[in-house]
Structure formats: C-alpha cells, structure tokens
Short mmCIF file of C-alpha atoms and ligand atoms in Angstrom, two decimals:
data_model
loop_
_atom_site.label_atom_id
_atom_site.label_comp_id
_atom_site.label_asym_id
_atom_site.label_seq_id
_atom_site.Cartn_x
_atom_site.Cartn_y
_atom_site.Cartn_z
CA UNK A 3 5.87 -23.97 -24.67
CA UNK A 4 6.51 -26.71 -22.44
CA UNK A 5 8.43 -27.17 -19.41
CA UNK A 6 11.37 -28.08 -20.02
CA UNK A 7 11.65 -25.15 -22.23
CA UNK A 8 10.01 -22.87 -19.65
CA UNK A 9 13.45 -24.11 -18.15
CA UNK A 10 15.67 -22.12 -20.66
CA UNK A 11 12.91 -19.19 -21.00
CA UNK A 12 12.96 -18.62 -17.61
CA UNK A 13 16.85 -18.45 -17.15
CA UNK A 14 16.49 -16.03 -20.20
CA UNK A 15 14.52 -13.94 -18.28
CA UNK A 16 16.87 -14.37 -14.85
CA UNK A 17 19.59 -13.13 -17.13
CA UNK A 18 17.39 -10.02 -18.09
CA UNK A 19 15.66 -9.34 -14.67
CA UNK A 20 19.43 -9.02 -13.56
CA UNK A 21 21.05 -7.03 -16.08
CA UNK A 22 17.48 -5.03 -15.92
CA UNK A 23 18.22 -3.69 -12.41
CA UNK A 24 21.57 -3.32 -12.50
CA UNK A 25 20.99 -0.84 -15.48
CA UNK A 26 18.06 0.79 -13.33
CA UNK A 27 20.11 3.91 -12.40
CA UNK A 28 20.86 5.10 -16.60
CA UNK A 29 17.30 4.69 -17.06
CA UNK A 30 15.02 7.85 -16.54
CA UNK A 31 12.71 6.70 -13.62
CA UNK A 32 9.25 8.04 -14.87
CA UNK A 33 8.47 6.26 -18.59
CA UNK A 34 8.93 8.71 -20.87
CA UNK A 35 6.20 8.33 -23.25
CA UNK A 36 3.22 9.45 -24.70
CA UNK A 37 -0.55 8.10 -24.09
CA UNK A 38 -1.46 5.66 -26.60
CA UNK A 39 2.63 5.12 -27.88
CA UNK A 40 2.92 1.35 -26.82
CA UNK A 41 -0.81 0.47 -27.87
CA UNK A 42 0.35 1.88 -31.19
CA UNK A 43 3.34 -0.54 -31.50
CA UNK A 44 0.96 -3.91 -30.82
CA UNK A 45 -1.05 -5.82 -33.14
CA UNK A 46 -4.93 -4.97 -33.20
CA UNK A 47 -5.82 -8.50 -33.37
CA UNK A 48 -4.04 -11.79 -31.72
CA UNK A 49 -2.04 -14.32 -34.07
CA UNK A 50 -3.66 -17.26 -35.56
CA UNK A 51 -0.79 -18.94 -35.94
CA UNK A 52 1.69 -19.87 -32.81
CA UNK A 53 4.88 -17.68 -32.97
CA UNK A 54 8.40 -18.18 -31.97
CA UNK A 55 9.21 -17.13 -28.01
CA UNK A 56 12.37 -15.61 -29.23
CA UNK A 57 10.22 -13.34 -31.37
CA UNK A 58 7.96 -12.63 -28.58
CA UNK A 59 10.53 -11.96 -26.04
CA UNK A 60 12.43 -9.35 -28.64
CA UNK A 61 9.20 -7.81 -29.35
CA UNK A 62 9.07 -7.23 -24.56
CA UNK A 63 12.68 -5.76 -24.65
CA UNK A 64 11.65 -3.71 -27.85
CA UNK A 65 8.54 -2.62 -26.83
CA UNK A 66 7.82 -3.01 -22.80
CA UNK A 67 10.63 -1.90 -20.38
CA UNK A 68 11.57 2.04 -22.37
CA UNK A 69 7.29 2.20 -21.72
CA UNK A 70 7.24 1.72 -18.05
CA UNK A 71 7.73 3.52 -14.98
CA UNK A 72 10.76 2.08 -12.60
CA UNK A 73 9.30 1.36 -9.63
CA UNK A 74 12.41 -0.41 -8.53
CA UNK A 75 14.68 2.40 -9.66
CA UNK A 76 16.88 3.29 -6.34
CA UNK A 77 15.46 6.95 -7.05
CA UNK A 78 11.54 6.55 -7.25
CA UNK A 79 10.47 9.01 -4.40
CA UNK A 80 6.62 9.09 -5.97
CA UNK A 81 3.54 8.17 -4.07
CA UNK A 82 4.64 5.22 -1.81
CA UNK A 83 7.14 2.38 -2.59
CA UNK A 84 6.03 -0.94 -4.36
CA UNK A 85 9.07 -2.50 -3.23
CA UNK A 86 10.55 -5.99 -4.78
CA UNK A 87 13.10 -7.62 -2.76
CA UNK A 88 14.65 -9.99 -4.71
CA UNK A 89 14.32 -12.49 -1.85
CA UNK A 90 10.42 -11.67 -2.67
CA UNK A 91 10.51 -12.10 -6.49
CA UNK A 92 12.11 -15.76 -5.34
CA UNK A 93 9.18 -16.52 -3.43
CA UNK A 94 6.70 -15.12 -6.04
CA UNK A 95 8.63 -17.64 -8.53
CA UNK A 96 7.83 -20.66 -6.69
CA UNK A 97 4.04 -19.98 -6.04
CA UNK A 98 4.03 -19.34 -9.84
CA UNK A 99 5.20 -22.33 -10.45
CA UNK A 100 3.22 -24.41 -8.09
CA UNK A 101 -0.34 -21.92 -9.22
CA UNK A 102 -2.34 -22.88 -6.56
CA UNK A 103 -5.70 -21.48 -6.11
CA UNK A 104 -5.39 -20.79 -2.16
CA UNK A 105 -9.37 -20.18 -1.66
CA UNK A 106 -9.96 -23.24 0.70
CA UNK A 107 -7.39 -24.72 3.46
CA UNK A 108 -8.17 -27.93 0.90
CA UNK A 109 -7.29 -26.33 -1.92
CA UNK A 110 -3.91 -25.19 -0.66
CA UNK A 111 -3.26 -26.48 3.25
CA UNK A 112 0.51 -25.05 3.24
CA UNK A 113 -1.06 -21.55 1.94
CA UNK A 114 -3.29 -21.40 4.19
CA UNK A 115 -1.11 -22.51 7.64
CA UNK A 116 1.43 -20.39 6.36
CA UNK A 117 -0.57 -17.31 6.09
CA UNK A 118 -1.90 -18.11 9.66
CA UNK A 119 1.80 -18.21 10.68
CA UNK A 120 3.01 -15.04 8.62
CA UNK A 121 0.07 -12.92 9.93
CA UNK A 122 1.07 -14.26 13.43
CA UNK A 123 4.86 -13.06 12.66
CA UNK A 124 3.98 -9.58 11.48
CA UNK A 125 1.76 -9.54 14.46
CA UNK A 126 4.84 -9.44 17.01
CA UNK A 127 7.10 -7.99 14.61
CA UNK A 128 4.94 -4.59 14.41
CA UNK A 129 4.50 -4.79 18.52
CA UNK A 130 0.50 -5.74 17.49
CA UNK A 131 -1.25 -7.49 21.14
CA UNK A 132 -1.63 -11.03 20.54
CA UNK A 133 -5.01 -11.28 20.26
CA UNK A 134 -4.92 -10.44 16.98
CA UNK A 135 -5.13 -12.79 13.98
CA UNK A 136 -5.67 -12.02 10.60
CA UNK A 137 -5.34 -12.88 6.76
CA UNK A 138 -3.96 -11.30 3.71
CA UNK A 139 -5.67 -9.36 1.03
CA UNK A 140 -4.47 -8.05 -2.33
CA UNK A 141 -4.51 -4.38 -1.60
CA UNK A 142 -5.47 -2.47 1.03
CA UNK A 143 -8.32 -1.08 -0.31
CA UNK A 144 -9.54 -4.53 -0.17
CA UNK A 145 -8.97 -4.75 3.48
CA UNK A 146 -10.52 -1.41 4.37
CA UNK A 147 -13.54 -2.15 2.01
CA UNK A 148 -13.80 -5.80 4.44
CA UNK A 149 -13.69 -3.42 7.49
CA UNK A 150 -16.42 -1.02 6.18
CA UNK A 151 -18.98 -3.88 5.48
CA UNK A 152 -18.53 -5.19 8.75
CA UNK A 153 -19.34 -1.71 10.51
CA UNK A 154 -22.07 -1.66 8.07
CA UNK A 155 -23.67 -4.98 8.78
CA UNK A 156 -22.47 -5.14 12.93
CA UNK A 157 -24.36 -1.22 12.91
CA UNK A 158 -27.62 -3.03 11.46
CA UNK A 159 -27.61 -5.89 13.43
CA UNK A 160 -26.33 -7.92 10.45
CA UNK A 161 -30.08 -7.81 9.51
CA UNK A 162 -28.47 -6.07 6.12
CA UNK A 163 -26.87 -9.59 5.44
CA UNK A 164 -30.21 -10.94 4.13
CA UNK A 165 -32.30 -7.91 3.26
CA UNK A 166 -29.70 -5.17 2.11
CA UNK A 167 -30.31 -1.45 2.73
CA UNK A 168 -33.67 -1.72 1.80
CA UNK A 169 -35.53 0.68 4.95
CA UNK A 170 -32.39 0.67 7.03
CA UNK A 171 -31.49 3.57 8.73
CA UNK A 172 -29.16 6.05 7.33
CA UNK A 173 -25.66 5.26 8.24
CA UNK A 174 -22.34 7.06 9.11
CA UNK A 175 -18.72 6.61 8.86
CA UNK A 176 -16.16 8.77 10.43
CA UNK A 177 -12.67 9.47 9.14
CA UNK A 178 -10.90 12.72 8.41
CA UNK A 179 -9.70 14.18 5.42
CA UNK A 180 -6.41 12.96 5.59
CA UNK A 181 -7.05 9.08 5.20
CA UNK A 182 -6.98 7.74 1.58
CA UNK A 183 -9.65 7.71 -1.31
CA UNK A 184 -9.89 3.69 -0.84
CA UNK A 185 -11.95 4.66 2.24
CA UNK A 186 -14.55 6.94 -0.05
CA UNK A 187 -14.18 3.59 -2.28
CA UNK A 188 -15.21 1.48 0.41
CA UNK A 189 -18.43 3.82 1.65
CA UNK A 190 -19.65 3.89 -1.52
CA UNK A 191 -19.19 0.11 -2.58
CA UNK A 192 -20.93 -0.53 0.79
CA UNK A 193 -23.89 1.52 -0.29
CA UNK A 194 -23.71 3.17 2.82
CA UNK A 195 -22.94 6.76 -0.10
CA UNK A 196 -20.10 8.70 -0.23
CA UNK A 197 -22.56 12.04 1.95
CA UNK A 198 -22.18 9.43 4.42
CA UNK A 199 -19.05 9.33 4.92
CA UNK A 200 -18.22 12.47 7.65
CA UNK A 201 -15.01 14.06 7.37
CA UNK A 202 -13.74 14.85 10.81
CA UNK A 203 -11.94 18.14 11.57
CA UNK A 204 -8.34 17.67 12.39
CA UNK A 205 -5.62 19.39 14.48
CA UNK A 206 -2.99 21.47 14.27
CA UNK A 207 -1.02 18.58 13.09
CA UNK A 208 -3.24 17.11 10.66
CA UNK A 209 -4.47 14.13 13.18
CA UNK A 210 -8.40 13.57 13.89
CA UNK A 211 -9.35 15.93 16.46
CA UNK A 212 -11.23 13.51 19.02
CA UNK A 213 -13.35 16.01 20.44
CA UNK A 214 -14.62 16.92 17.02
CA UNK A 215 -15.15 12.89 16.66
CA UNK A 216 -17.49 12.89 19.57
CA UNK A 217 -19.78 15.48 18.81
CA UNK A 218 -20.02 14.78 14.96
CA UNK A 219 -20.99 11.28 16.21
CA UNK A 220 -22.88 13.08 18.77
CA UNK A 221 -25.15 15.36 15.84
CA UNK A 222 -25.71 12.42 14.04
CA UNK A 223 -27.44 10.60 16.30
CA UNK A 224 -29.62 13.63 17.71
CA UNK A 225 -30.32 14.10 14.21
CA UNK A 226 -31.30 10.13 13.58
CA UNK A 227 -28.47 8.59 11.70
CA UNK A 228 -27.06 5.32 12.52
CA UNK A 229 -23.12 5.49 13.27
CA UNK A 230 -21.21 2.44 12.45
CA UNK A 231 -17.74 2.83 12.19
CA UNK A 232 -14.20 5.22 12.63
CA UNK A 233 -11.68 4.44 9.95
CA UNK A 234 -7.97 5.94 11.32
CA UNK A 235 -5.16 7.30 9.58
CA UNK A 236 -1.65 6.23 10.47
CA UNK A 237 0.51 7.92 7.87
CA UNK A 238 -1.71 9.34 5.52
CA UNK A 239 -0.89 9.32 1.73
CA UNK A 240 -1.07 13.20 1.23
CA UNK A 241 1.59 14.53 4.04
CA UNK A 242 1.66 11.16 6.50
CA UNK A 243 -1.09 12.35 8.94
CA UNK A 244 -1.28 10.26 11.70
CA UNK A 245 -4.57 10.23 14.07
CA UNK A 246 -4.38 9.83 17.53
CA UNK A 247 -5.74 6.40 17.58
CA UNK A 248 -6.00 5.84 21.61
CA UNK A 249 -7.83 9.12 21.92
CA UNK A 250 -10.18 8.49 18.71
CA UNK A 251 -10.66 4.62 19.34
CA UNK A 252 -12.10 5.88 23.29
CA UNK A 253 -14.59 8.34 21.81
CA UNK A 254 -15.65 5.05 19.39
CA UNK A 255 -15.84 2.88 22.32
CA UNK A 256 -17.75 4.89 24.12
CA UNK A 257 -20.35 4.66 21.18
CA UNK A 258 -19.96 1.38 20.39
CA UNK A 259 -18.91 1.91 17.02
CA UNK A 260 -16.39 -0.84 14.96
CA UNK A 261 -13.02 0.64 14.33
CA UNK A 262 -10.59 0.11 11.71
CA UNK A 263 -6.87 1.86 11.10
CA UNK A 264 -5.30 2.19 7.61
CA UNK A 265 -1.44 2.08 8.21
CA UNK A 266 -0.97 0.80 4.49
CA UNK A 267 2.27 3.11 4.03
CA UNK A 268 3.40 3.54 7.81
CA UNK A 269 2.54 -0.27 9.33
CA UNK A 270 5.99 -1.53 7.90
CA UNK A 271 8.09 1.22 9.78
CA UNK A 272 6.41 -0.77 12.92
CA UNK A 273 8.90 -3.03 13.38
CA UNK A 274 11.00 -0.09 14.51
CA UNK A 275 9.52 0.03 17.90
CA UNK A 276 11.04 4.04 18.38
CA UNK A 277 8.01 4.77 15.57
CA UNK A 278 5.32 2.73 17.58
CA UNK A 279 4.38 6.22 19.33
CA UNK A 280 2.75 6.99 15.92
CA UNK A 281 -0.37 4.64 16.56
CA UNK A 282 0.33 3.97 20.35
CA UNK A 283 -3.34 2.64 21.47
CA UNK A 284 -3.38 0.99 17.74
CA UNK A 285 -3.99 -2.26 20.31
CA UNK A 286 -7.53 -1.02 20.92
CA UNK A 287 -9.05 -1.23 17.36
CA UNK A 288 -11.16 -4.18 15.69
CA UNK A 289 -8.87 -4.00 12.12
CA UNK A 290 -5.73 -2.58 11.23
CA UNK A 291 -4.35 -2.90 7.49
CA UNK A 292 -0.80 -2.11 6.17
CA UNK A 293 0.71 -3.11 3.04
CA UNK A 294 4.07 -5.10 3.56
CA UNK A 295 4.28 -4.32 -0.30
CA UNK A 296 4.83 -0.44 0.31
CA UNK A 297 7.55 -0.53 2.22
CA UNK A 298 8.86 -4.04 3.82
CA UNK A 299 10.29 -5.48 0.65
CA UNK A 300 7.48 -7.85 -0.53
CA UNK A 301 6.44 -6.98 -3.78
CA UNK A 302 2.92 -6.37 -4.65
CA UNK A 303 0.38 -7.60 -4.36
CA UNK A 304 0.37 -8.14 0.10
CA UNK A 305 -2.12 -6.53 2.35
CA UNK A 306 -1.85 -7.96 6.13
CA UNK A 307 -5.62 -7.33 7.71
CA UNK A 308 -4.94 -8.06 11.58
CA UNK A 309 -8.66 -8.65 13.17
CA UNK A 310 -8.94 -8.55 16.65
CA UNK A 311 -12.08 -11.15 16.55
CA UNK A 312 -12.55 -12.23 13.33
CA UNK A 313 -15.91 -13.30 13.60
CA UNK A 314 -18.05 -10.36 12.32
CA UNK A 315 -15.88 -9.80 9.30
CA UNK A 316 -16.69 -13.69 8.64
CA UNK A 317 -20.27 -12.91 9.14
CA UNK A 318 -20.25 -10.39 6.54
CA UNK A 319 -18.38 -11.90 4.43
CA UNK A 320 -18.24 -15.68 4.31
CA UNK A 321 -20.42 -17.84 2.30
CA UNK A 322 -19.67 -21.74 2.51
CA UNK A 323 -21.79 -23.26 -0.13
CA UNK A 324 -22.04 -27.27 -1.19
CA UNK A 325 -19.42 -26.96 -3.35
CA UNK A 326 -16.71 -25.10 -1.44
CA UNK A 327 -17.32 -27.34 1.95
CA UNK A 328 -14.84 -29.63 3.55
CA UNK A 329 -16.46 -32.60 4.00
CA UNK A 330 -15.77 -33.48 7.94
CA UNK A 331 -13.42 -31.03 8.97
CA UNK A 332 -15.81 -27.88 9.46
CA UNK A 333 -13.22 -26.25 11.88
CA UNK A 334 -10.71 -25.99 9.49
CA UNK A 335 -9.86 -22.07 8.36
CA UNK A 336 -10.81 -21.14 4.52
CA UNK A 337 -9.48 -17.83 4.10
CA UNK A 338 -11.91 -16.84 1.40
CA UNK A 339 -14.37 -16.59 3.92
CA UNK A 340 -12.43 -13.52 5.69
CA UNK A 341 -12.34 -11.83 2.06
CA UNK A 342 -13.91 -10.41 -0.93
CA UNK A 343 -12.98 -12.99 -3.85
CA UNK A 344 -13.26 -16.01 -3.45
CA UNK A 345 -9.86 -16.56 -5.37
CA UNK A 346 -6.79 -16.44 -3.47
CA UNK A 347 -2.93 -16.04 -4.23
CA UNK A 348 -0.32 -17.52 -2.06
CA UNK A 349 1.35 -14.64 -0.72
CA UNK A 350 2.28 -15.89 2.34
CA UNK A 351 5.32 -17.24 0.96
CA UNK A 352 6.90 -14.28 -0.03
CA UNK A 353 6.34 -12.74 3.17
CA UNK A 354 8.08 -15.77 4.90
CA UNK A 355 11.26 -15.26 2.13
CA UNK A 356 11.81 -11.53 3.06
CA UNK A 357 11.46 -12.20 6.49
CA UNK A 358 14.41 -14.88 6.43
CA UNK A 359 16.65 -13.93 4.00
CA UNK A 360 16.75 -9.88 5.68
CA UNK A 361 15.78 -10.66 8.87
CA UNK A 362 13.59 -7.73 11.06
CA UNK A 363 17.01 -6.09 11.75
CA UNK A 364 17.80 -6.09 7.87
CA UNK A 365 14.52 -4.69 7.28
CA UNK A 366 14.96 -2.23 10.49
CA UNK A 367 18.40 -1.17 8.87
CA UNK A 368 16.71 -0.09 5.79
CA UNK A 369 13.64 1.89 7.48
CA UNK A 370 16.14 3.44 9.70
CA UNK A 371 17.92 5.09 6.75
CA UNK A 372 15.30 6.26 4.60
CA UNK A 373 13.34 8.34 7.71
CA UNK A 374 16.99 9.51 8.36
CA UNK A 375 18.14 10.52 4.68
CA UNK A 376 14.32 11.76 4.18
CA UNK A 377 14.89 14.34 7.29
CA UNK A 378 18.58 15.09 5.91
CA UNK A 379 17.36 16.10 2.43
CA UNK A 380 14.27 18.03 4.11
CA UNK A 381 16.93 20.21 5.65
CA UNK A 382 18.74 20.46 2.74
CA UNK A 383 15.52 21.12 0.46
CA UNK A 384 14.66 23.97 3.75
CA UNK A 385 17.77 25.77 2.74
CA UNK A 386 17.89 26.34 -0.86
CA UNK A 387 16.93 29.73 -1.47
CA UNK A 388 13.17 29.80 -2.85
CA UNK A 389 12.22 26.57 -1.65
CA UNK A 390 10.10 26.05 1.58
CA UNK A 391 9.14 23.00 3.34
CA UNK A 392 5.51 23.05 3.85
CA UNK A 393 5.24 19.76 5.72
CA UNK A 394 7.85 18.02 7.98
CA UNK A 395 9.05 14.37 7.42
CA UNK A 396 6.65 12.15 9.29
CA UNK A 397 8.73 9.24 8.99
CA UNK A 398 10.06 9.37 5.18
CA UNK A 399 7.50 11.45 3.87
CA UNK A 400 7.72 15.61 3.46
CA UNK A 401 6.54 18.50 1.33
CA UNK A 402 7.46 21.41 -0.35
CA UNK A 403 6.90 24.41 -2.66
CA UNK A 404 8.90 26.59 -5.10
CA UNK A 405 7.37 29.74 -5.25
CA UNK A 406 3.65 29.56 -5.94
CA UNK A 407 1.31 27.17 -7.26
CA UNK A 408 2.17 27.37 -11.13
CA UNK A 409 6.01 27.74 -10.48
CA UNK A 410 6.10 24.36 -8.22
CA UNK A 411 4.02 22.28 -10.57
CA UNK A 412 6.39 23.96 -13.68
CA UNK A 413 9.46 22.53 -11.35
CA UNK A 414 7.47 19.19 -10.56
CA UNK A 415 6.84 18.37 -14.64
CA UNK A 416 11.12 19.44 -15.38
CA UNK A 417 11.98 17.10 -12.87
CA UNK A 418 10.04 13.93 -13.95
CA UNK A 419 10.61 14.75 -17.74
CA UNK A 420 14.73 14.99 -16.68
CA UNK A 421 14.21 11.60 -15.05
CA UNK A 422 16.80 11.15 -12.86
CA UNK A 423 14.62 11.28 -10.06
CA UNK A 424 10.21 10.38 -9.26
CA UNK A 425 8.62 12.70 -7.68
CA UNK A 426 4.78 13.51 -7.42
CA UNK A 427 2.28 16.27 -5.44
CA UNK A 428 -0.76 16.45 -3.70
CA UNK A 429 -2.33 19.51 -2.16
CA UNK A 430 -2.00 20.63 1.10
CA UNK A 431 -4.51 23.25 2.59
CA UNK A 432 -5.25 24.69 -0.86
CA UNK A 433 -1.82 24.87 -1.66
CA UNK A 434 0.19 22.27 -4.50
CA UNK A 435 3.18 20.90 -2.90
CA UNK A 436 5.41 18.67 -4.07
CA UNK A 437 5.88 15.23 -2.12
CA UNK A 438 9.16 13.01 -1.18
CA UNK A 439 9.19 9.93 -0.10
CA UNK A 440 12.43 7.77 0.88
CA UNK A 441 11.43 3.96 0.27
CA UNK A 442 13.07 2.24 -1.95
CA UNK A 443 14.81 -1.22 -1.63
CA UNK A 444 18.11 -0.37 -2.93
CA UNK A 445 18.33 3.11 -2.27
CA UNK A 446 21.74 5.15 -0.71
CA UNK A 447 21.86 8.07 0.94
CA UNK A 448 23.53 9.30 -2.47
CA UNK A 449 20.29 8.56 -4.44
CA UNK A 450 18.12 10.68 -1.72
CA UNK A 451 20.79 13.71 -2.16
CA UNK A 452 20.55 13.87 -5.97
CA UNK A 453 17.03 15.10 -5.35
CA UNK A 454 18.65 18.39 -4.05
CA UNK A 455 21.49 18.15 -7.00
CA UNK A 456 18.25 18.20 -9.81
CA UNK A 457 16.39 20.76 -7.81
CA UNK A 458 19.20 22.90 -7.64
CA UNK A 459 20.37 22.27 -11.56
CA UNK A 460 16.50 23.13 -12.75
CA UNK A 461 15.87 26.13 -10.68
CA UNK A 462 19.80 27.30 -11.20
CA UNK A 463 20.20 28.39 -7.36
CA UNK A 464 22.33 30.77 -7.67
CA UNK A 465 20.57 32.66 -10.38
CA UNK A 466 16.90 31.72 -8.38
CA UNK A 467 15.24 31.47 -12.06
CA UNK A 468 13.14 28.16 -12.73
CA UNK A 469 13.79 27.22 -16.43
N1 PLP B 519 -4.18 3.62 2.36
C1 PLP B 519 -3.11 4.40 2.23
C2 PLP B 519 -2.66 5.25 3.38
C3 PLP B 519 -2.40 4.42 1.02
O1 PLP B 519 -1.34 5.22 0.88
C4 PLP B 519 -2.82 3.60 -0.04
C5 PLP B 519 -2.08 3.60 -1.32
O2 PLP B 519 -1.09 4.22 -1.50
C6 PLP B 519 -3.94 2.80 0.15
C7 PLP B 519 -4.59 2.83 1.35
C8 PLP B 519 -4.43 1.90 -0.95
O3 PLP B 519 -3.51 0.87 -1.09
P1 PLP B 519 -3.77 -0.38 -2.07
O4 PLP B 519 -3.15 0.00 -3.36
O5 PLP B 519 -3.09 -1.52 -1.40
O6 PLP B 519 -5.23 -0.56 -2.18
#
C-alpha cells in the first residue's frame, strides 16, 4: 500500500468508524462468542503472496467487529471505562501518521515539551500543588510498578541499583486490600515478593485504617523488616474504596517511607473540585497515577504519573548510555529515563485534543452526570423487590445482589448474554455482587435506566422469579 492509497483506505475506514458507532446501540455490548470462534475463522499460516486491501478489509467487517466487546457502546457499565472521544481518536490519527518514537527529547522535541505541558495542565486541572511534574506511562500499572522500585531502591539506599537484592534486608510495602492487583504486580516484579506486600486493615468504609498503618509498620520493624513504601487507594476497582490519604501519608511521614496513590479510575472525576474531598491531603504524597483513559475521554493507552521530585524515580530508573545521549545539551528532559521502556508513544497529543475540543467544563458536564445517573439508578436498583444494594455509589461506582451468591451470578451471566447492557462482579466481604459503573462517553441518562428495565425484564418483578 502506499500513501496515496492509505488516502482512500483511510477515508474507507472514517466511513466505517462512523457508521460503526452510530450502530453501537443494536449491537449486544459484550461479544457474543465462543473461545477459540475467531481463531477458527483465520488462516494458520500468513500469505505468500500480497492480497487485495479490499479483500482484507471484507475479511475485518466479516470477521472482527460481531467478535469484540463494545467498549464504546453508550451502555458498557463493566469494570471501568476505556473511553474514546472522538476528539482523541483525531489526535491518535496524527501521531500515527507522523510514528515517532518519543524515547529522547531528540527523537521527538514536540512530544516531549508537550507532555511536559499536558502533565502541567492536568496538574491544575485535578487541583494537584504545583510542585508536581510528571510524565505519561502506558497503563497504570506501569506507573505504580515505577513507584514501587523507587520505594524499593530509596528504602536500600539505592545500593540495590548496582547489587540487586542480593543480602538486603527484607522489605515491606503497605496497602490495603482494596487497591488493585497491579500493586501485587508491582511487589512481585520488584522482587521485593508478593508475602511482602502487607495488607492493611480498613474501616468501616473500606478506607486504610491509619492506626492499623502505624503499628503494622510499627511490627515490622521490631521484628527487622525494612519498610519502604504506602501505596493508596483513591477509588478502588472492587467498590471505589477511597483511603484517607492525609491521615495515611502522616503515619508514612513519620516513618520516612515513599508514598504513592493509585487514582487510575477516580483521578479524572478531579477536575470536579466538589469530589477533591475524596483524596484531600493527596498534595502530600511522592506519586500519584490516574488514567485519563478511564474516564476523561482519551482513549487508551494514557497514564499521567505526577512526581513530586522526580529525581529518585530517575535514579531507579534512568540509564543514559552512548548511544541514547544528546551530545551538548545534557539538561534537556528524555522521558524514557522516568519510565520502564525505553520506547515511547506520543500521547500527549491526544490529551491536548480532548482538552480543547471539550474543554474542563465539557468534561465536568459529563462526570457530573454519570455520578448523578449512577446514584439515580442505585435508588432505583434499592427498590426493586429482591434486589439490595450492598455498596453505595462512590462517585459512579455501586454494588448489588439478587438473592444469594448463585442467584446473582445466574442474573449477572442473563444479562451479558441479553446484551443490551455490560455489567461485571467482584466480591465484596465474601459475598458476589454485581458492579455498575456510569462512564461512558456518549452515555444518557436513558442508557443508565435501561439497566433497571433488563433487571426488571430477567428477574420478572412482579412475579420475583429469576429465569
Ligand atoms: N488501578 C486501578 C484502581 C484500576 O482500576 C486499574 C484498572 O482498572 C489499574 C490500576 C490498572 O490500570 P492499567 O490498565 O492502566 O494498568
């Protein structure tokens, strides 16, 4: 293919992106298929020969979109959002077309400044003190793994930089049960060891309990362990749990320890300063991470890392060898050296679309609604007879049951095989509950209410039977 017909291939695929999502709403949200169905339909081995793009894009409509799961249907409610403004995919469009590799400020000098700028934006958009800078990662799970080697290497007196683990002392991580498997990722990628990683009591309402903090921290170090580090919670995947990060961040002051906060889900409802109270002291901490690809609009992949000093991540993690130097400009700011690959997108630019084309009140509009429509269905959900809300919204996110364990997971599978609405569980104190979240781009208030309409169809209300 060459570019000029890349020119007629891509309005092709304009044409079908747009006729795509405007037909999102007739299509079942969760791909209804069976494992190993699309493999089936593909060719075991690659053509010799060249074949015809027309062929090839027949063959995606044929075979791709009836296999996938809609994230950008106006009624996915599942996990968290992967949201895809359109002002996003624009962006995304451009940097594809321009493919640069963004690992040095050389190699990509608008990338680079504009990622300074864009982290500087979000910065005062979420309320974030300005001493903060930052960079962007793929996921978050790359950002909290960053976080957790730099509590590993600042707890050994970056001594583990050169030698490894090799005789160190044993270390610890605190979080609580409530923040996300990337942070079990990160302990054991960091060879600190998954034992090592102590799960903190919480409170009545799911937060860190700070007192339990202090004298888990406390043990360890009676008992000889190293602490290193507290990784927060603000909005936990399972129910939304929030810790209270001034409270939490004093008892890891107090013992010196590096602090990070995952707000991957909950950072974007930040720009809505009434939901600041969520991670009020969040100034306090050494790394905070949330995804503007959950819930602000730009589509994956977009992790914002704000560091308060960005220095010890850089120790860990940069390396600036012959061949990746600037020659004469050594103050210049190569983001690979805040990150894991070496390889870097330019993201920035889709960030700096969404921000302009919505604006922070745009984007505040939308937040607004789903935390509203999520507490309106709640309430709705609350009073159907046999269903209980097990936990509140915190911000868009709630649970609930129907009936026990087996009956709620029976309801669960009816409801993603009928399709017209996403939803998936987790478990809650022992208990499976099914979870709602209200995130999606295009979403109405209409979409959020025909979650009640297919509960209430499936279980037959009035009758109180599940099918
Ligand atoms: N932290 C939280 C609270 C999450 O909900 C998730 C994913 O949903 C992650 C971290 C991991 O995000 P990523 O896919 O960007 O690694």
């Amino acid at each position: 293919m060459t570019h000029d017909e890349l020119l007629e291939w891509s309005r092709r695929a304009a044409e079908w992106a747009l006729a795509y999502h405007k037909g999102l709403r007739d299509r079942p949200v969760r791909a209804q298929t069976n494992y190993g169905a699309t493999a089936a339909r593909l060719p075991t081995a690659p053509p010799e020969q060249a074949e015809p793009v027309d062929t090839i894009f027949a063959d995606f409509e044929a075979i791709v979109p009836d296999a996938m799961t809609h994230w950008q249907h106006p009624r996915f409610f599942a996990y968290f959002p992967a949201n895809a403004a359109p002002a996003s995919m624009l962006a995304e469009q451009l940097a594809n077309a321009i493919a640069a590799q963004a690992m040095l400020w050389q190699t990509s000098p608008a990338a680079t400044e504009m990622e300074q700028v864009m982290v500087g934006w979000l910065r005062a958009a979420l309320g974030l003190g300005a001493h903060f800078t930052g960079t962007i990662h793929d996921s978050a799970t790359t950002a909290t793994l960053s976080a957790v080697l730099t509590m590993r290497d600042r707890a050994l007196g970056w001594r583990s930089v050169d030698e490894g683990l090799f005789g160190a002392p044993r270390l610890r991580i605190y979080a609580s049960a409530q923040t996300h498997s990337s942070v079990d990722k990160a302990v054991r990628l960091a060879g600190i060891g998954q034992a090592n990683l102590v799960k903190i009591p919480t409170r009545d309402d799911f937060g860190m309990d700070p007192a339990a903090l202090d004298a888990a921290i406390r043990a360890d170090l009676a008992a000889g362990y190293k602490p290193a580090g507290v990784v927060l919670c603000t909005g936990g995947t399972s129910i939304g749990a929030c810790d209270p990060v001034a409270d939490c961040l004093a008892v890891a002051r107090a013992h010196d320890l590096y602090t990070h906060v995952d707000a991957a889900w909950a950072g974007s409802a930040m720009i809505c300063p009434e939901f600041r109270y969520l991670w009020g002291g969040v100034d306090g901490a050494d790394s905070v991470v949330f995804n503007p690809h959950k819930w602000l609009g730009v589509q994956f992949d977009c992790a914002v890392q704000f560091l308060a000093d960005p220095a010890p991540q850089i120790r860990s993690l940069g390396l600036r060898p012959d061949y990746l130097q600037t020659l004469g400009q050594d103050e210049v700011v190569n983001f690979n050296e805040w990150t894991v690959p070496l390889g870097r997108r330019f993201r920035a630019l889709k960030i700096w679309f969404v921000l302009r084309v919505y604006g922070l009140e745009g984007l505040r509009a939308r937040i607004r609604n789903h935390v509203t429509w999520a507490q309106e269905l709640a309430r709705v959900i609350g009073d159907m007879p046999g269903f209980t809300i097990v936990t509140a919204p915190i911000l868009s996110l709630f649970t609930f049951r129907y009936g026990d364990d087996a009956a709620t997971e029976n309801l669960l599978a009816q409801v993603n095989n009928d399709g017209r609405v996403y939803l998936t569980q987790t478990r809650h104190e022992g208990q499976f509950v099914i979870r709602v979240q209200v995130g999606q781009f295009d979403c109405t208030r209409d979409d959020v209410m025909t979650v009640a309409t297919v509960l209430r169809a499936l279980t037959h209300t009035d009758g109180g039977q599940c099918l």
